[in-house]
Each structure stands twice: as structure tokens, then as C-alpha cells.
Tab-separated table of C-alpha atoms in Angstrom:
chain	number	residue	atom	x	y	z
I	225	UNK	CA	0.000	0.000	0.000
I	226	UNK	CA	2.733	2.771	1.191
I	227	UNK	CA	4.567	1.663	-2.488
I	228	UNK	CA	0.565	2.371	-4.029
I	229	UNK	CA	0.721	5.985	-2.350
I	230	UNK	CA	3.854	6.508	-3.462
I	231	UNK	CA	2.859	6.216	-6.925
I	232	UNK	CA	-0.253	7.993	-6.736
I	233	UNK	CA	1.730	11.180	-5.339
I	234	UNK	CA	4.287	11.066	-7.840
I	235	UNK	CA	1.975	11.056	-10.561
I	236	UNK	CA	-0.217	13.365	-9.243
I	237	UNK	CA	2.820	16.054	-8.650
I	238	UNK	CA	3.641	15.416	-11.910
I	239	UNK	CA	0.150	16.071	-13.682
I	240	UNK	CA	-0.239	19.590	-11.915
I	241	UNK	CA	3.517	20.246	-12.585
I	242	UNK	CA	2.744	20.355	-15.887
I	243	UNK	CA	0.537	23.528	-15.751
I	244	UNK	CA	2.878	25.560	-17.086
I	245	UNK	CA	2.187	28.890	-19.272
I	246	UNK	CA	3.787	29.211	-22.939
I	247	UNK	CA	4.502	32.251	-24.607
I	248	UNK	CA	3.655	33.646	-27.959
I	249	UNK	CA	6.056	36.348	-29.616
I	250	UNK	CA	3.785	37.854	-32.303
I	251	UNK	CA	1.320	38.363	-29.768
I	252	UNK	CA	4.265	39.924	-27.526
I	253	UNK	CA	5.821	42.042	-29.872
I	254	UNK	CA	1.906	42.840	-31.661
I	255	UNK	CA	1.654	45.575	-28.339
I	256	UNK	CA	4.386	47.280	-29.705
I	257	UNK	CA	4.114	49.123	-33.059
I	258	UNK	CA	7.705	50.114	-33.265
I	259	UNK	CA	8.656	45.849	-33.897
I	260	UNK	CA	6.118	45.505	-36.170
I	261	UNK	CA	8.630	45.240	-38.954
I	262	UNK	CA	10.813	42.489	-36.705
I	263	UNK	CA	7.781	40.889	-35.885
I	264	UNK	CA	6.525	40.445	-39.582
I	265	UNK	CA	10.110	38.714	-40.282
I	266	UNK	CA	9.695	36.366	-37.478
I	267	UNK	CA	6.703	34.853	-39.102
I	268	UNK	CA	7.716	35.368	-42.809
I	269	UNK	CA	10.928	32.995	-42.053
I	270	UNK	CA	9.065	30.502	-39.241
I	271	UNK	CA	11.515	31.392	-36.508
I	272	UNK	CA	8.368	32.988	-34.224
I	273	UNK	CA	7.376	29.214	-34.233
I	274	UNK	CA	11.169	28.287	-33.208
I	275	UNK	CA	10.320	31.320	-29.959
I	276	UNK	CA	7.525	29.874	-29.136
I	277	UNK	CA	8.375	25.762	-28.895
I	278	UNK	CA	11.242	26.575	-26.498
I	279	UNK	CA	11.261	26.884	-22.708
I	280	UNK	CA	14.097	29.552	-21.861
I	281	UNK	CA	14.634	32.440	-24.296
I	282	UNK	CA	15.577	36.070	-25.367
I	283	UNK	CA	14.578	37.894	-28.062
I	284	UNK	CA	17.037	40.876	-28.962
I	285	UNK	CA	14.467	43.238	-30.905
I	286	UNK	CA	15.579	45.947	-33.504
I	287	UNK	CA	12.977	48.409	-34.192
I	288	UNK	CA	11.459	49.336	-37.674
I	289	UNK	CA	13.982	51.448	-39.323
I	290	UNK	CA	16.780	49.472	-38.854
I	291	UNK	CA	14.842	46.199	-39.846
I	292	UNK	CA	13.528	47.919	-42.727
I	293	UNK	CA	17.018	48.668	-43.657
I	294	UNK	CA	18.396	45.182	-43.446
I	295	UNK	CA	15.538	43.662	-45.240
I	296	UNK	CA	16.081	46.367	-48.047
I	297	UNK	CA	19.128	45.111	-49.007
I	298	UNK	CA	19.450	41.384	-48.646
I	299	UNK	CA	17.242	38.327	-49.536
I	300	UNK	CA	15.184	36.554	-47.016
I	301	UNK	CA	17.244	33.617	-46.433
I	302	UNK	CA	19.739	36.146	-45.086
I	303	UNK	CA	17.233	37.695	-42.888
I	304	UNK	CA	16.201	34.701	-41.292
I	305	UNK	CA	20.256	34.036	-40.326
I	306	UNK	CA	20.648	37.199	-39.073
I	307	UNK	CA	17.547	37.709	-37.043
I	308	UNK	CA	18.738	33.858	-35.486
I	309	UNK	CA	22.066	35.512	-33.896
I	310	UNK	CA	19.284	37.752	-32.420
I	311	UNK	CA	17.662	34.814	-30.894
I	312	UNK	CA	19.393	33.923	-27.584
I	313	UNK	CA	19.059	30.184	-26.074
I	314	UNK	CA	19.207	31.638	-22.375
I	315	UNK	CA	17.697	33.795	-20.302
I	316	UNK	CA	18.897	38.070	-20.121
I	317	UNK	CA	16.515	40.058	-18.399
I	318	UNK	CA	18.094	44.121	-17.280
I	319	UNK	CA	19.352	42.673	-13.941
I	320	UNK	CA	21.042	39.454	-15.471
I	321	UNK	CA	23.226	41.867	-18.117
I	322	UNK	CA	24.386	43.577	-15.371
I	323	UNK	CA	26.002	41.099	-13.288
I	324	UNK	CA	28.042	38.978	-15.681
I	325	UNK	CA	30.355	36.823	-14.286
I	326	UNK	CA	33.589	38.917	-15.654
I	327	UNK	CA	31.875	41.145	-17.401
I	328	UNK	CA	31.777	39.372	-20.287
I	329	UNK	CA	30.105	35.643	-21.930
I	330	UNK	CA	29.292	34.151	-24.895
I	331	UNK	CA	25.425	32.955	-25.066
I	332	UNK	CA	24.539	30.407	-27.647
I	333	UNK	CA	21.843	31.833	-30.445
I	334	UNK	CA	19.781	29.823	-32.612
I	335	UNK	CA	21.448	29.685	-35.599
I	336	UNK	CA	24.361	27.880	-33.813
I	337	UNK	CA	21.042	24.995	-34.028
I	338	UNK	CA	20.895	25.307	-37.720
I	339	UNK	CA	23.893	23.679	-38.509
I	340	UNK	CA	25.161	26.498	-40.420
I	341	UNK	CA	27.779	27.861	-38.143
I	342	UNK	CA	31.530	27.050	-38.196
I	343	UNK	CA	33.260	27.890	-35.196
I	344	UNK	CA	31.814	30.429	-33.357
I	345	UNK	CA	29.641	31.798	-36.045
I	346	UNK	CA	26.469	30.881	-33.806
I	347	UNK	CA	27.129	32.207	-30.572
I	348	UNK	CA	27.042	36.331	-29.368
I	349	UNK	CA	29.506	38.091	-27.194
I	350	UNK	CA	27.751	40.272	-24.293
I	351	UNK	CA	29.782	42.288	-22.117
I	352	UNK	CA	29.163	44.691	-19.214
I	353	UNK	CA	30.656	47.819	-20.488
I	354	UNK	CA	31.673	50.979	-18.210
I	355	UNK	CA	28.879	53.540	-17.528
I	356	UNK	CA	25.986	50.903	-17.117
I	357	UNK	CA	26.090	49.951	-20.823
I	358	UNK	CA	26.240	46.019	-22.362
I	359	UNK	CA	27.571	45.811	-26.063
I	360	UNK	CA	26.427	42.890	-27.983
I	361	UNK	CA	29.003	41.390	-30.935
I	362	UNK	CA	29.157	38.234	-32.657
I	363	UNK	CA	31.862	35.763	-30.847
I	364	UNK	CA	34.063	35.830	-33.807
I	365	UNK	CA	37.341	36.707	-32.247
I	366	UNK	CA	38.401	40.057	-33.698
I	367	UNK	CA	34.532	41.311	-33.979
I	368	UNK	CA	33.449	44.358	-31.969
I	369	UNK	CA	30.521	45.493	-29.741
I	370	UNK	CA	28.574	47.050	-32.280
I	371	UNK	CA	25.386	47.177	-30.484
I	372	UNK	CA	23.969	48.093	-27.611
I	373	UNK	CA	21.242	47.170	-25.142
I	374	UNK	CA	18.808	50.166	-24.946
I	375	UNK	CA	15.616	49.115	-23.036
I	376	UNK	CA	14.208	46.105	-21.612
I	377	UNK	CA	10.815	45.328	-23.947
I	378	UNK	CA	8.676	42.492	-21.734
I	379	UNK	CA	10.301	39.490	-19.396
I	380	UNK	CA	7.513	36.718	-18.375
I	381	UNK	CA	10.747	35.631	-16.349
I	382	UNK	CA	12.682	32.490	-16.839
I	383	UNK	CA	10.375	31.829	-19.821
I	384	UNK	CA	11.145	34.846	-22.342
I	385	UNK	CA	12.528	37.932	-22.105
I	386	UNK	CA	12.561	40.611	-25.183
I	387	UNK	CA	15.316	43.320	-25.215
I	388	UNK	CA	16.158	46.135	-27.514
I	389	UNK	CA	19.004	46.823	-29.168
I	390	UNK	CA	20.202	49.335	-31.292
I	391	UNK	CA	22.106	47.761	-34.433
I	392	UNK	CA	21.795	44.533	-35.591
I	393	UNK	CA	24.568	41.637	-34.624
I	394	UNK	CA	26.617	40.772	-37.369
I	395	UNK	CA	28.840	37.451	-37.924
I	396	UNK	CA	31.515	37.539	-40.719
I	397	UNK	CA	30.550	35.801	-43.887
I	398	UNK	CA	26.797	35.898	-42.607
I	399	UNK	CA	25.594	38.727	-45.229
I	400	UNK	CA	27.551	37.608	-48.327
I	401	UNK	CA	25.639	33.617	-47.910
I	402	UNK	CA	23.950	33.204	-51.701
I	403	UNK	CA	20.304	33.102	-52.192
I	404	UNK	CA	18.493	30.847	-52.576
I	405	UNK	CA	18.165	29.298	-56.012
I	406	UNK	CA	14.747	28.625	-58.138
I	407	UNK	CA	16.557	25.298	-59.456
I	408	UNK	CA	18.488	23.980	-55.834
I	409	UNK	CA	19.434	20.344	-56.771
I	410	UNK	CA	17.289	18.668	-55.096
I	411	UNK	CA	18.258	15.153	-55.938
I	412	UNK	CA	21.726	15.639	-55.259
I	413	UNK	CA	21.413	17.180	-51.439
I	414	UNK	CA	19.488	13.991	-50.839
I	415	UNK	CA	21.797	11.352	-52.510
I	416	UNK	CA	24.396	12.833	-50.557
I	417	UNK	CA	21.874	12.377	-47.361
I	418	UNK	CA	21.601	8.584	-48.564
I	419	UNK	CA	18.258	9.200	-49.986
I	420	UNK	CA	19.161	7.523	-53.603
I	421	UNK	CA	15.938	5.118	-53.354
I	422	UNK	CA	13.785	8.592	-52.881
I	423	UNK	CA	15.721	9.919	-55.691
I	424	UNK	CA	14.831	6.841	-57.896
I	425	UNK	CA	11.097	6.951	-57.149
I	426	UNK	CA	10.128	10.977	-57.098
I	427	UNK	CA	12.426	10.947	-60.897
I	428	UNK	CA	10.922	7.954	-62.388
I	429	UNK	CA	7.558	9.416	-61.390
I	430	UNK	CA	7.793	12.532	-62.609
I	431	UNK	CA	7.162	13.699	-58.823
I	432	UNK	CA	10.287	15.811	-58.397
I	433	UNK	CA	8.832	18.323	-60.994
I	434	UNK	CA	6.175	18.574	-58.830
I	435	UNK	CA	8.565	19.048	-56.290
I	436	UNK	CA	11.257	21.881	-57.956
I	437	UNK	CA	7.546	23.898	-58.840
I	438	UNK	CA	6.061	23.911	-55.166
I	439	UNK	CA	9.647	24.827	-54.065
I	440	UNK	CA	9.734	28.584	-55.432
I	441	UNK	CA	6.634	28.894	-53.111
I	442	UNK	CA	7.206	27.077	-50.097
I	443	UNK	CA	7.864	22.843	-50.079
I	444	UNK	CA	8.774	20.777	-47.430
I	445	UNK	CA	10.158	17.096	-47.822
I	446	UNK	CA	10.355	13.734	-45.639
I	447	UNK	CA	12.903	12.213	-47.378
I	448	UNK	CA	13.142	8.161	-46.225
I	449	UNK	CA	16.435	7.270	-46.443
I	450	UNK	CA	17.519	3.927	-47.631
I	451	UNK	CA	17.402	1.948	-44.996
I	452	UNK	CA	13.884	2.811	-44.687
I	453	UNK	CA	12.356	0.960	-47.485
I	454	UNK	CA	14.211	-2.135	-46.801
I	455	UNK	CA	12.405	-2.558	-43.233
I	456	UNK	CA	10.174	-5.030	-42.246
I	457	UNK	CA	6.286	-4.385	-43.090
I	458	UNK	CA	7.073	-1.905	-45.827
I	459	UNK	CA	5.114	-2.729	-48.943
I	460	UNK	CA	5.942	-3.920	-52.089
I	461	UNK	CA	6.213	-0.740	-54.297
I	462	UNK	CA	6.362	-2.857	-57.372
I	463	UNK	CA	2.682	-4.165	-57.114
I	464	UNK	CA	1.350	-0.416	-56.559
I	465	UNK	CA	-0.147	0.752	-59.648
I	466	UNK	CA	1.208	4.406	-61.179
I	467	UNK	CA	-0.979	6.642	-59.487
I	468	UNK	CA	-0.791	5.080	-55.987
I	469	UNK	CA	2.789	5.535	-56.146
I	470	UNK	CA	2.791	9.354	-56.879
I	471	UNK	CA	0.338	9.761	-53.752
I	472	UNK	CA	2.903	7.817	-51.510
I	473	UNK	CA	5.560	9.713	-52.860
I	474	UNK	CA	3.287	13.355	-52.527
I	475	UNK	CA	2.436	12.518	-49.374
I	476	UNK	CA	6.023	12.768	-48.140
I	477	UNK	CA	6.199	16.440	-48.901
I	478	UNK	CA	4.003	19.657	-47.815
I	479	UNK	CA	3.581	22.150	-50.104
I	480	UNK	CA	4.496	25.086	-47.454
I	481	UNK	CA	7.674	25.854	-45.749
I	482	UNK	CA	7.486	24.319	-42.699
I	483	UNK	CA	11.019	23.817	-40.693
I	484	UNK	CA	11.560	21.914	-37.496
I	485	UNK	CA	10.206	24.774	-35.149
I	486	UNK	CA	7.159	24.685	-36.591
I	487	UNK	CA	6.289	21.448	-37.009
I	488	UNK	CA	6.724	21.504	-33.271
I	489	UNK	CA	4.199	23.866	-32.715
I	490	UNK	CA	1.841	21.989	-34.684
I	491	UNK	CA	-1.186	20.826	-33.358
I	492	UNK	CA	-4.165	19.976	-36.090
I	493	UNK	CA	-3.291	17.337	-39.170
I	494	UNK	CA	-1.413	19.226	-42.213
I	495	UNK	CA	-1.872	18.747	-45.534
I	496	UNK	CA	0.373	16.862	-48.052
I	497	UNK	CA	1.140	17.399	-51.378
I	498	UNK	CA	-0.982	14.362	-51.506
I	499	UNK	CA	-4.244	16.113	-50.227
I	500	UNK	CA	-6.981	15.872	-52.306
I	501	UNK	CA	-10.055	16.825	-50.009
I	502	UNK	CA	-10.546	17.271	-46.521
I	503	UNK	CA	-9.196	14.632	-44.017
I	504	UNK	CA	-7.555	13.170	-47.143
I	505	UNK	CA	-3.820	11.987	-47.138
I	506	UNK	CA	-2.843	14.243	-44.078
I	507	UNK	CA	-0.077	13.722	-41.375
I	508	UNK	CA	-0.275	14.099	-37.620
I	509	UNK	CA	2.778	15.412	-35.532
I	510	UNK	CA	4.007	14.444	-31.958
I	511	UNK	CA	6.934	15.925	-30.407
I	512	UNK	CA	9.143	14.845	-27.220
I	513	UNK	CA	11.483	17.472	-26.253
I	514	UNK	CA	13.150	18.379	-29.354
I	515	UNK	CA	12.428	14.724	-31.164
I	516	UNK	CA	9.668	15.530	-33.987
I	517	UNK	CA	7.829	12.183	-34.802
I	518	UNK	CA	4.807	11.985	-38.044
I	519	UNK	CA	2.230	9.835	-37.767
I	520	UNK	CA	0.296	8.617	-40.723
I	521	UNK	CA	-2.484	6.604	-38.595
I	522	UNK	CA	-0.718	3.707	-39.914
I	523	UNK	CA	3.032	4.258	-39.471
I	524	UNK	CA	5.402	6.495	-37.798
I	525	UNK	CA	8.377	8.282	-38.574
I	526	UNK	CA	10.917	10.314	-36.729
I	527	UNK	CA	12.675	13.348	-38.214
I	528	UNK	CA	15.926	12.262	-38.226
I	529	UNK	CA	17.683	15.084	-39.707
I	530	UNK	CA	17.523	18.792	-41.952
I	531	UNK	CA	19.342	18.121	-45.076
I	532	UNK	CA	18.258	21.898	-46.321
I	533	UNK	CA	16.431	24.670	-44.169
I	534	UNK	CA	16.361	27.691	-46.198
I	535	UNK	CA	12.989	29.320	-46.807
I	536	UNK	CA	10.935	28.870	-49.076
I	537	UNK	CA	12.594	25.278	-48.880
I	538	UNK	CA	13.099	22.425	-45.902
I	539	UNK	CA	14.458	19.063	-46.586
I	540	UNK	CA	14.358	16.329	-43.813
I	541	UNK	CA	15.379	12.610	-43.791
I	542	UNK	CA	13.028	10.708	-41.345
I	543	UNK	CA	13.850	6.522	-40.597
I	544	UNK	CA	10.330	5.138	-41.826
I	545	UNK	CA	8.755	5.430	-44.985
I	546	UNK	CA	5.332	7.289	-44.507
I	547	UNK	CA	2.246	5.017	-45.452
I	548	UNK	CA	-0.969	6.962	-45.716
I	549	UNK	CA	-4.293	4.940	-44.297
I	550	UNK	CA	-6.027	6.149	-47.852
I	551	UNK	CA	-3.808	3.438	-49.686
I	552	UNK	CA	-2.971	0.765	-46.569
I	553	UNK	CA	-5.854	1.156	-44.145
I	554	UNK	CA	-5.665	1.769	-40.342
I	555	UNK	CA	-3.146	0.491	-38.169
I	556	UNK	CA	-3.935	-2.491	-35.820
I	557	UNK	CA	-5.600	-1.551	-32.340
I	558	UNK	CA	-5.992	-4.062	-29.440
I	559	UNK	CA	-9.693	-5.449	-28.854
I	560	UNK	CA	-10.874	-3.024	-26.453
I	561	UNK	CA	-11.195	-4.424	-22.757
I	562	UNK	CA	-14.658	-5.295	-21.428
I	563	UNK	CA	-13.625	-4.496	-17.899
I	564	UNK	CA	-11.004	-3.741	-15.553
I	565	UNK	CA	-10.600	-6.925	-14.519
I	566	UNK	CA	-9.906	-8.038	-17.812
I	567	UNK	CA	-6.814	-10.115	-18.504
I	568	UNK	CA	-3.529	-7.959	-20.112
I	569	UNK	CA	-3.050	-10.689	-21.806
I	570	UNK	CA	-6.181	-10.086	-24.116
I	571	UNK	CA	-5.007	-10.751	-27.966
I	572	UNK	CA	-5.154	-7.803	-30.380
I	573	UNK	CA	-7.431	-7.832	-32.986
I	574	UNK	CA	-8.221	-10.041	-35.904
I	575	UNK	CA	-5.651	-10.271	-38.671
I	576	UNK	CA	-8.259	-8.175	-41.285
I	577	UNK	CA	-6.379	-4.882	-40.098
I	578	UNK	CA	-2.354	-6.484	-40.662
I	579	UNK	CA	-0.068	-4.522	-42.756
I	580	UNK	CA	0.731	-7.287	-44.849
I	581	UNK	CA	2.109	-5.535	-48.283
I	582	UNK	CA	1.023	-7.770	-51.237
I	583	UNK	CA	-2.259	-6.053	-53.328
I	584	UNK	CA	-3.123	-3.724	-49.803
I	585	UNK	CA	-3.962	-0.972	-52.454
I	586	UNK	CA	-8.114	-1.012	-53.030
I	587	UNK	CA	-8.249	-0.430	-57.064
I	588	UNK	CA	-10.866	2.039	-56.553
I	589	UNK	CA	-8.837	4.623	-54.795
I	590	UNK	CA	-8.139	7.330	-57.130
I	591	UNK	CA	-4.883	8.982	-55.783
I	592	UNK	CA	-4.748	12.822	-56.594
I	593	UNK	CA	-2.888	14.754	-59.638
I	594	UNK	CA	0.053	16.674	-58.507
I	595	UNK	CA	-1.093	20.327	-57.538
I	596	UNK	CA	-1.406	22.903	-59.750
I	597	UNK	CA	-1.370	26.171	-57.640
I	598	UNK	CA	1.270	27.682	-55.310
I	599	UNK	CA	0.874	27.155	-51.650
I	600	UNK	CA	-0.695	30.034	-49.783
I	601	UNK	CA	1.806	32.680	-48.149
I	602	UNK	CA	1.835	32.086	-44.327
I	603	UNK	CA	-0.242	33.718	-41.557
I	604	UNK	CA	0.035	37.561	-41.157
I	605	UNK	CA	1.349	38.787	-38.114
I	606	UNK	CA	-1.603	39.277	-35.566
I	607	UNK	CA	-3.163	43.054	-35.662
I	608	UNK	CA	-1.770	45.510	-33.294
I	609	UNK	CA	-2.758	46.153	-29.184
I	610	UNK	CA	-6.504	46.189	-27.786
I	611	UNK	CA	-7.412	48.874	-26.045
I	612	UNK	CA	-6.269	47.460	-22.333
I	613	UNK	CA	-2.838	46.572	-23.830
I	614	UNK	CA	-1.084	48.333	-20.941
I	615	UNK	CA	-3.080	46.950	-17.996
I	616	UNK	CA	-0.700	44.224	-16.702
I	617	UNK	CA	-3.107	41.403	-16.417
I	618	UNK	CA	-4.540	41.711	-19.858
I	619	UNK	CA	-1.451	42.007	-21.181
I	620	UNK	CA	0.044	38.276	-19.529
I	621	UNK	CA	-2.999	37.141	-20.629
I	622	UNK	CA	-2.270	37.499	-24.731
I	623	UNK	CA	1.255	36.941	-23.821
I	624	UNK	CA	1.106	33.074	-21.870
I	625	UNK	CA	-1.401	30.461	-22.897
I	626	UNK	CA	-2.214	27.752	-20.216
I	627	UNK	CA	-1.305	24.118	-22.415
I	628	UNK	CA	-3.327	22.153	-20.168
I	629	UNK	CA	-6.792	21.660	-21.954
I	630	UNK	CA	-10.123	20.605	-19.763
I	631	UNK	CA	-9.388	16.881	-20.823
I	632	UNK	CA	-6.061	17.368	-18.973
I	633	UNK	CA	-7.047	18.834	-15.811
I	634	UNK	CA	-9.950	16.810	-15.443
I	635	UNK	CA	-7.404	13.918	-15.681
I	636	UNK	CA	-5.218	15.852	-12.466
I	637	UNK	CA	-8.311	15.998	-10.653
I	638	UNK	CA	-9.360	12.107	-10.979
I	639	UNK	CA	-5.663	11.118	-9.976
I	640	UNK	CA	-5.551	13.537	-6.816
I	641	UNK	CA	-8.880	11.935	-5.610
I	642	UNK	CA	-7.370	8.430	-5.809
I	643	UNK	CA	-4.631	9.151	-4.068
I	644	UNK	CA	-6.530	11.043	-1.511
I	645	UNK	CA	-8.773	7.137	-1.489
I	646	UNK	CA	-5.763	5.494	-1.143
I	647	UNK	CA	-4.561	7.312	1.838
């Protein structure tokens, strides 16, 4: 009993523990007119999903002049790396700057994540100058302090904190990094990520053109790699007719730029290239930590790794091959229990659901043709500050959103009472 109790309590503590409030940075930086321009570039390049999926962050604003002037003169791509150096993986509220240990540390940024950044590329130097100031530089050794902190925005502390600065942080080399281009070789960045059975099929099927037009608008790939279609339970390919094959294929690709940060912030089914009405051919996400896992309803497959993140394109490997229910039915579910005291033991259910590959394909499922529009541009930022933007309360309230739902804290309540019973 004391080992029951035990258990309860843990559980319990660990159900209410996870009350915790997220933030949202457009709907931060949406009370403040003057970062409307930083904010729009946030959510133009994704990285306002990237904010808002992490724990522990700081948000080094620039306000809409000097933004304006940045964005005036380089491509988007180049934007998005150097509003990541203005992205800080930590925690930097007023007080914090001001008591360095030193006077002086290097904080990692988010595009040190990207993969991107030899050396110290990634990381910013932040230093306790005389006079009460901090001066913010990249961590290149030889780069100066060429901005400084000027006011503290909005803290919800240890969560996020937003800070102004005056000039934007720049890393050598990070300006001069070529755009995009229309016609990226697709194929080869994933033979080189051991993708060369995804080559085969998207080129034999006439798929990658589908692919190289959705990419000047926004695509997004799940690239299986090789080892992937050689796993147990995966069908045979060879006994799928034409169109089949192009939906499998489609459905291993959105047609929207979606990087890692977002998908982690997703919460409805998206859409594949493979859509073709509602409900049809879509993809559900799960995350743990910062492990990104899609599920088809049949099959599941981790994100393994970012072959290409630079908008309007993202290219991911994942370690299963993706197999819709609209072409292999449901996945198998255990017969559901009759009672509590039912046996664990109970056998799943009947064979009629198994996976087996041969002719799973029903001949009357007609597979859609490859899209003919662009994608849709992503959401706007959100409109500017209600009326009672400046009363405190209001203003926490647009800022943190509880991530509990009813389901979940009806669930906290049920466990408290047993343990209360078991007591």
C-alpha cells in the first residue's frame, strides 16, 4: 500500500507540474508598433514558431527602421540568419546583463542549431561595459561590440525575455551567404543524405517536378532514407499501380515551408502534397522534447535530420517510410477491454487490419494529380494592441497560454482523488 501511495503522489505532482504557461512572440511584440517590422520577419521565415516551442529564451528586438534597412538590401534567407544571432538560447533580463560573471560571456543563439555555423559563427559576445552599458558582438574573435542594449521590452521571467538593441549583430561571412536558387538540386542534397531510393522513385515518377515547382513557393520534404524501405512491413512498391505511387511519394512532402520549429508547434493534421479533399492523405505530428515524430495513422516516422532549411525550402530525412491509411488502411488496435478486470493478456485484434504488403492498395482509390497552384503565403502577423494593452493582467494574458486543456485537468483531478482514497 505505502509503495501504491507513493505512486499515486508522484503522478499526481507530476500532472499539476505540468501547468505551465507558454509564450507567444507575435502576440508579444503585436503591443508594440515600433517591432512591427521584426515581428513580420519572425513569421515570414518561421523562426516565431522556433520562440515559441522553447522553454528559456531572449529575443534581442531591432525596431522598424533598422529592420527595414536590413531587409532592403538582402534576400530573405539572409534575414532569417541574421535575425537567429538575435535569438538567444538563455535567459537576459536588465538585472542578469548587469552582473556577468567577468563582465563578459558568450550565449549560444539559434542559428548555432541550424547547422550552419563554423566555429563560433552561432554564438554572441555580451559584455558589461563601463557607464551601465552592455555591447552585444558576434563571438568571432576580432569582432566588436557594435550594439547596444537600450531598453528592456517584456520578461515573463525564466520563460522569455525581449530586449532592444540598437544595431543589428553581425557574424563575418553571414551577409555575403547566396540566395536561394529557383533550381536547388534537389536530388543531389538527398543522394548525398543517402536518400538515392527517394531519388529513384520521385524521378521515375515525374514527382520531383512537382517538387522543384512547389519549391519557389514554399515545399517541405520527408525524405526516407535507404534503410527505410528495406524494413520489415514496408510494402511492395512494385505491385502499386502508377498513381498510388505518386500519392505515396506526394504525401512525403508539404507544399508550405514548414522547418523543425514549426512542425513543433503543430497541433491539427497538415496537408500533403498528396491532399486531395478534406481529411484526405494528411499527417499528424508528436513531439518529445526536441524529437519531432509523423504519424500517418498507420506508421510512424521520426525526423531524423535537416538536409536543407532555407525558406521557401526544408528538406528532412526521417527513418520510416510514410504510409498513408487512404492506400494501406488503419493500423492495428488491441480489442478493447470489457472491464477492468480483464486479462492484459487479451489478444489484439483479428488479422483483417495487418499490414501485410502484397495487393493492400483497393483499385478504386483514385490517388490525386500533382497540384497545380502555389501554396498560400503564411499567416500575417496578428493586428496591433486592444485597447487594455497596458493593464498588466490583460497584457500576460495574450502573452502566456495555459497548455493544459479541460481533458487534462480533469485527468489531475481524478488522480488527486485516488490518491486522496488510497490514503
Amino acid at each position: 500500500m505505502g509503495a501504491l501511495r507513493i505512486i499515486f503522489l508522484v503522478v499526481s505532482l507530476l500532472s499539476a507540474g505540468s501547468v505551465v504557461s507558454a509564450h507567444n512572440i507575435t502576440a508579444i511584440l503585436s503591443q508594440f508598433p515600433e517591432y512591427s517590422e521584426f515581428n513580420s520577419y519572425l513569421s515570414q521565415t518561421k523562426l516565431s514558431d522556433e520562440i515559441n516551442s522553447r522553454e528559456t529564451i531572449t529575443v534581442l528586438v531591432l525596431n522598424n527602421g533598422v529592420v527595414s534597412s536590413l531587409a532592403a538590401k538582402h534576400p530573405l534567407s539572409v534575414v532569417k540568419s541574421v535575425l537567429s544571432l538575435h535569438i538567444l538560447l538563455d535567459y537576459y533580463d536588465n538585472k542578469k546583463l548587469h552582473a556577468i560573471s567577468d563582465g563578459t560571456t558568450l550565449s549560444t543563439t539559434l542559428y548555432q542549431t541550424t547547422g550552419n555555423s563554423p566555429g563560433n559563427v552561432g554564438f554572441v559576445n555580451i559584455t558589461d561595459l563601463k557607464g551601465g552599458k552592455v555591447g552585444f558582438g558576434s563571438a568571432v574573435s576580432g569582432s566588436k561590440l557594435d550594439s547596444s542594449y537600450t531598453k528592456s521590452v517584456k520578461q515573463i521571467p525564466y520563460n522569455i525575455s525581449v530586449l532592444e538593441i540598437n544595431a543589428p549583430i553581425i557574424a563575418p561571412g553571414i551577409l555575403t551567404a547566396p540566395a536561394p536558387s529557383a533550381d536547388v538540386n534537389i536530388t543531389g542534397l538527398l543522394e548525398k543524405a543517402g536518400c538515392k531510393t527517394f531519388v529513384k522513385l520521385i524521378t521515375d515518377t515525374g514527382v520531383l517536378k512537382v517538387f522543384q515547382t512547389a519549391a519557389e513557393k514554399g515545399l517541405t520534404v520527408f525524405a526516407p532514407n535507404d534503410e527505410a524501405f528495406k524494413a520489415a512491413g514496408v510494402p511492395d512498391l512494385s505491385k502499386l499501380s502508377n498513381a498510388e505511387l505518386v500519392a505515396l511519394l506526394q504525401y512525403h512532402a508539404l507544399a508550405t515551408y514548414t522547418p523543425k520549429g514549426s512542425l513543433k508547434t503543430t497541433k491539427d493534421p497538415i496537408s500533403t502534397l498528396a491532399t486531395n479533399g478534406a481529411g484526405k492523405y494528411d499527417l499528424t505530428v508528436e513531439t518529445a522534447g526536441d524529437s519531432v515524430t509523423l504519424d500517418s495513422g498507420f506508421s510512424t516516422s521520426r525526423v531524423a535530420s535537416t538536409v536543407l532549411d532555407s525558406t521557401p525550402l526544408c528538406i528532412f530525412t526521417v527513418d520510416n517510410v510514410l504510409l498513408p491509411t487512404e492506400l494501406f488502411g488503419k493500423s492495428p488496435s488491441p480489442a478493447p477491454s470489457l472491464s477492468p478486470e480483464t486479462s492484459p493478456a487479451s489478444s489484439p485484434a483479428p488479422a483483417a487490419l495487418s499490414p501485410e504488403p502484397a495487393a493492400a492498395p483497393s483499385p478504386f482509390l483514385s490517388p490525386p494529380a500533382p497540384p497545380t497552384s502555389s501554396p498560400t503565403a503564411g499567416p500575417a502577423p496578428s493586428d496591433g494592441p486592444t485597447a487594455d494593452s497596458q493593464n498588466s493582467n490583460a497584457s500576460n494574458a495574450v502573452d502566456s497560454v495555459k497548455a493544459p486543456s479541460v481533458v487534462h485537468a480533469t485527468f489531475t483531478l481524478l488522480v488527486l482523488i485516488m490518491s486522496y482514497v488510497m490514503l
